[in-house]
Short mmCIF file of N, CA and C in Angstrom, two decimals:
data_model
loop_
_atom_site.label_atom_id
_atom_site.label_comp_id
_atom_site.label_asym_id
_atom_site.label_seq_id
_atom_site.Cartn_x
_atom_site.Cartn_y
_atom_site.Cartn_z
N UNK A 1 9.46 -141.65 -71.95
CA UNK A 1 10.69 -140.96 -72.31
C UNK A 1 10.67 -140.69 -73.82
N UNK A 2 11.02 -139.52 -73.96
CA UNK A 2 11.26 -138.92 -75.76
C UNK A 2 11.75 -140.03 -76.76
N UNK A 3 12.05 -140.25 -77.83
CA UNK A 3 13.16 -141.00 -78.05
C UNK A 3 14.01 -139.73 -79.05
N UNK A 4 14.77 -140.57 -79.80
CA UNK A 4 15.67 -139.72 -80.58
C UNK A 4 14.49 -138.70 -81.67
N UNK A 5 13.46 -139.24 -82.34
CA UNK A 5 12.75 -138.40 -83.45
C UNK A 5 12.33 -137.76 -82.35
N UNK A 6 11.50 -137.58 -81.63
CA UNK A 6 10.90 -136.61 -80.63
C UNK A 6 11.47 -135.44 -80.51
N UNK A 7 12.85 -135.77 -79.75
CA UNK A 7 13.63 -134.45 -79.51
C UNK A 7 14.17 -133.59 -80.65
N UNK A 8 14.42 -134.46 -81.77
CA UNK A 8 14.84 -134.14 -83.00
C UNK A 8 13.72 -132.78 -83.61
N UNK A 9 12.51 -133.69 -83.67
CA UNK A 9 11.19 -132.24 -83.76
C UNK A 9 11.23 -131.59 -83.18
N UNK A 10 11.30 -131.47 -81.68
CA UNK A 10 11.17 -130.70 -80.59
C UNK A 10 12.33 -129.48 -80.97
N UNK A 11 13.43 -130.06 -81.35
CA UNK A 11 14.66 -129.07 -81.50
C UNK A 11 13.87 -127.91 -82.58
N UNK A 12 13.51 -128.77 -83.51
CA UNK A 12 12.95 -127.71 -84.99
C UNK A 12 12.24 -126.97 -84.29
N UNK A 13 11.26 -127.61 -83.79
CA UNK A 13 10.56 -126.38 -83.72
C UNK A 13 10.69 -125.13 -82.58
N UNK A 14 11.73 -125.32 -82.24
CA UNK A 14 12.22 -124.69 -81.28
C UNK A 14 13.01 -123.84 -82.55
N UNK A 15 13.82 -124.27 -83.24
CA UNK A 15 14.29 -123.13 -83.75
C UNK A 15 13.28 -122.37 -84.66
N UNK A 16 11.85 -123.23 -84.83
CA UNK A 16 10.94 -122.21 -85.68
C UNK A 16 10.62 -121.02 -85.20
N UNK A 17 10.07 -121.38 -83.63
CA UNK A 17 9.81 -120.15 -82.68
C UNK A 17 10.95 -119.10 -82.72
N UNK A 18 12.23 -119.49 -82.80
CA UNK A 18 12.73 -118.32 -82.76
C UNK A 18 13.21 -117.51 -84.40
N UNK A 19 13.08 -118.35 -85.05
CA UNK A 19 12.98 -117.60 -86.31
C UNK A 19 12.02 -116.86 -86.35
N UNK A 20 10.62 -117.53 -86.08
CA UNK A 20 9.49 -116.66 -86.53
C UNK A 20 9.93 -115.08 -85.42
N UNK A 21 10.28 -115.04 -83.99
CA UNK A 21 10.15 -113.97 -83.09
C UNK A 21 11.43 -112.81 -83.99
N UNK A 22 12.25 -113.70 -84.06
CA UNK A 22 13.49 -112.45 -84.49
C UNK A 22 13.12 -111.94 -85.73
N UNK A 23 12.82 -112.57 -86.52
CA UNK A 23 12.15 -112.06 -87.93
C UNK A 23 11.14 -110.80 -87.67
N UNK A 24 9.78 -111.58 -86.97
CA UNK A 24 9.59 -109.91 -86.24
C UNK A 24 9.96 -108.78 -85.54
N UNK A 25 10.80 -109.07 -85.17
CA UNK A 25 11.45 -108.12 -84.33
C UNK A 25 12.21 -107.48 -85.27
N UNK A 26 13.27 -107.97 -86.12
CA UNK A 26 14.14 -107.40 -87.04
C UNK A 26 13.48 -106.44 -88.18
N UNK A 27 11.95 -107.12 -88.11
CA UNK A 27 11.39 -106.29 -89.44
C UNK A 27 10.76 -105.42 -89.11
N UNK A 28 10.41 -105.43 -87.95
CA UNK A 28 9.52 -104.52 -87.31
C UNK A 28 10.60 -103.06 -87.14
N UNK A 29 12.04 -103.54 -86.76
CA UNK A 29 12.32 -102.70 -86.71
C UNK A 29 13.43 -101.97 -87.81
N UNK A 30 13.22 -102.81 -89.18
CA UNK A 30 13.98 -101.88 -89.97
C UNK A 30 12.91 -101.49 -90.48
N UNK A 31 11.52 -101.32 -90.65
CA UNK A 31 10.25 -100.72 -90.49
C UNK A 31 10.86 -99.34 -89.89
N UNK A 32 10.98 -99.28 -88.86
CA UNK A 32 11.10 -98.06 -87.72
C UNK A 32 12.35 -97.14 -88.16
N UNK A 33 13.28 -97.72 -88.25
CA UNK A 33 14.26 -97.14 -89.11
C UNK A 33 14.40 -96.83 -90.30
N UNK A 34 13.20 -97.87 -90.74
CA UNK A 34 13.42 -97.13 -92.56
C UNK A 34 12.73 -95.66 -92.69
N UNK A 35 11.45 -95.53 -91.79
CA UNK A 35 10.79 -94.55 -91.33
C UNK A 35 11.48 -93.04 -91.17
N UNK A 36 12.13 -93.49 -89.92
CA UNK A 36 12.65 -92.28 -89.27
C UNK A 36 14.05 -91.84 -90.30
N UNK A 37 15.08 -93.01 -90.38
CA UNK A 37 15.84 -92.29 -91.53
C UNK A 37 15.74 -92.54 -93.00
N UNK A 38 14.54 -92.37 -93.55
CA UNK A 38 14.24 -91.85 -94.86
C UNK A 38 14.75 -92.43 -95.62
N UNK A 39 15.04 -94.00 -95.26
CA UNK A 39 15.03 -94.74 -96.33
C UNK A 39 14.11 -94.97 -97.95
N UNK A 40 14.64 -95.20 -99.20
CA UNK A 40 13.81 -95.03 -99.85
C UNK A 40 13.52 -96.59 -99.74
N UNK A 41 11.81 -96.25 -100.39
CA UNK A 41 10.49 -97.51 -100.62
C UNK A 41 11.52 -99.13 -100.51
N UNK A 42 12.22 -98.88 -101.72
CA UNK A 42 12.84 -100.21 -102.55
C UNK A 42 13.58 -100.74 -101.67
N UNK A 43 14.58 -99.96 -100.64
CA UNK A 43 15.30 -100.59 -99.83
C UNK A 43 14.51 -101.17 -98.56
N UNK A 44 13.28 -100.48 -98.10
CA UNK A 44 12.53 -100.93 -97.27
C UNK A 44 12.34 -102.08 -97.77
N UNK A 45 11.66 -102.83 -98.65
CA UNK A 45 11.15 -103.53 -99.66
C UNK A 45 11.94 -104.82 -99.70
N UNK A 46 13.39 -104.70 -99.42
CA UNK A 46 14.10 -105.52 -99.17
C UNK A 46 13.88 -106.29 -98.31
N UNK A 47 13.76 -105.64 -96.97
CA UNK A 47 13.37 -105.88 -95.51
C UNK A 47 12.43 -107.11 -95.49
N UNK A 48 11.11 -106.34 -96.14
CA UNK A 48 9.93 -107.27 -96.62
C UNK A 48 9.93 -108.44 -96.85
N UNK A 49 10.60 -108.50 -98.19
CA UNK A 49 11.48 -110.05 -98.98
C UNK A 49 11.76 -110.77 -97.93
N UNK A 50 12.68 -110.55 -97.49
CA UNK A 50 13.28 -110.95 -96.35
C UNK A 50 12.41 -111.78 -95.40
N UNK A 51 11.90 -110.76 -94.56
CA UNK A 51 10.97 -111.54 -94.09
C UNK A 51 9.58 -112.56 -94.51
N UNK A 52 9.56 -112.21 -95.28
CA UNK A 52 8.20 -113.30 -96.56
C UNK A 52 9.27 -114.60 -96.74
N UNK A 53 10.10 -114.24 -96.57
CA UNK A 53 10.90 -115.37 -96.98
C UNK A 53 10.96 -117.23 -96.17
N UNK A 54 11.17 -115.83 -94.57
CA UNK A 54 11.66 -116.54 -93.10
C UNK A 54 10.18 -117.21 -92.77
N UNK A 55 9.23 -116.53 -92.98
CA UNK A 55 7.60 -116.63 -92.49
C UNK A 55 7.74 -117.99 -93.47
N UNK A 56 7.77 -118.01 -94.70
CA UNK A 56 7.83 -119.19 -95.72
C UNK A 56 8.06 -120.64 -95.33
N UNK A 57 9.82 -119.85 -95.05
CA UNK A 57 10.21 -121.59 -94.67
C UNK A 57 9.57 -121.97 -93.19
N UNK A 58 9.31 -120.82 -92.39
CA UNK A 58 9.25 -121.71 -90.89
C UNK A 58 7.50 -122.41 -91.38
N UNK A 59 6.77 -122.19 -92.09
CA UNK A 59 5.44 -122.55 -92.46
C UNK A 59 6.02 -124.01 -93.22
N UNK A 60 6.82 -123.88 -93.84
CA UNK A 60 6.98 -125.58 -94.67
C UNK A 60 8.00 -126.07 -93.69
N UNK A 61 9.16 -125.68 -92.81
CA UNK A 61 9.38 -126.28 -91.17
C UNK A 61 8.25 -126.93 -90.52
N UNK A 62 7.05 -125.69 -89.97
CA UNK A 62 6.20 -126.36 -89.40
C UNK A 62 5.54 -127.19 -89.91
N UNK A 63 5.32 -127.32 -91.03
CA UNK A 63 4.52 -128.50 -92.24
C UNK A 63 4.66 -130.00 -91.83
N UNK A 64 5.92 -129.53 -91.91
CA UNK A 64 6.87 -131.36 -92.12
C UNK A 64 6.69 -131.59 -90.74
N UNK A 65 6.86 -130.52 -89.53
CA UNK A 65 6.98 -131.24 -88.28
C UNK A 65 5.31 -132.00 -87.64
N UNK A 66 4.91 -131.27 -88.61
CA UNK A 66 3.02 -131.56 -88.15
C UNK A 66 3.28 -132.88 -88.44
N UNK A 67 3.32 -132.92 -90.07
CA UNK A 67 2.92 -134.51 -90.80
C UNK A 67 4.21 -135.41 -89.92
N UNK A 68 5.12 -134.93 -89.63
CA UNK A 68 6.14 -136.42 -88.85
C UNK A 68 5.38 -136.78 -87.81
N UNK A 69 4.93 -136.09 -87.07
CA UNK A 69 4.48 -136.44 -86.11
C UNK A 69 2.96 -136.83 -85.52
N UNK A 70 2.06 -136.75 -86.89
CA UNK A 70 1.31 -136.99 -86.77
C UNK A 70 1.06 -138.48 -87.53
N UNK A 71 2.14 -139.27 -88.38
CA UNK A 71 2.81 -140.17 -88.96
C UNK A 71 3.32 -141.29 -87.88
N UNK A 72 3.74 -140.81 -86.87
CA UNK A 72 3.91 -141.09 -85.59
C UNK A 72 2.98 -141.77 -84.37
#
């Protein structure tokens, strides 16, 4: 049976997976929209940030959940 830290990781990284999916999805598609309505560069650029950001933390998320559990 799990105990309490188990599920506790399990939760994270459950919300990593879905950070990492919506992040793509969201960027992918203000990509598509910045495209089609002629957004300029800089505001695209934003988008970017953005996502460099999300990719960031879920990489130092997944970090910590490696080393807990491999601590374990």
């Amino acid at each position: 049976m799990a105990g309490p830290q188990d599920r506790h990781l399990a939760g994270q990284a459950r919300r990593v997976a879905i950070i990492i999916a919506a992040t793509m999805v969201l960027w992918m598609g203000a990509q598509l929209l910045g495209g089609a309505l002629g957004w300029p560069p800089r505001f695209v650029f934003l988008f970017d940030l953005a996502a460099l950001a999300a990719f960031v933390w879920a990489l130092v998320v997944t970090t910590r959940i490696w080393r807990a559990r491999r601590s374990n």
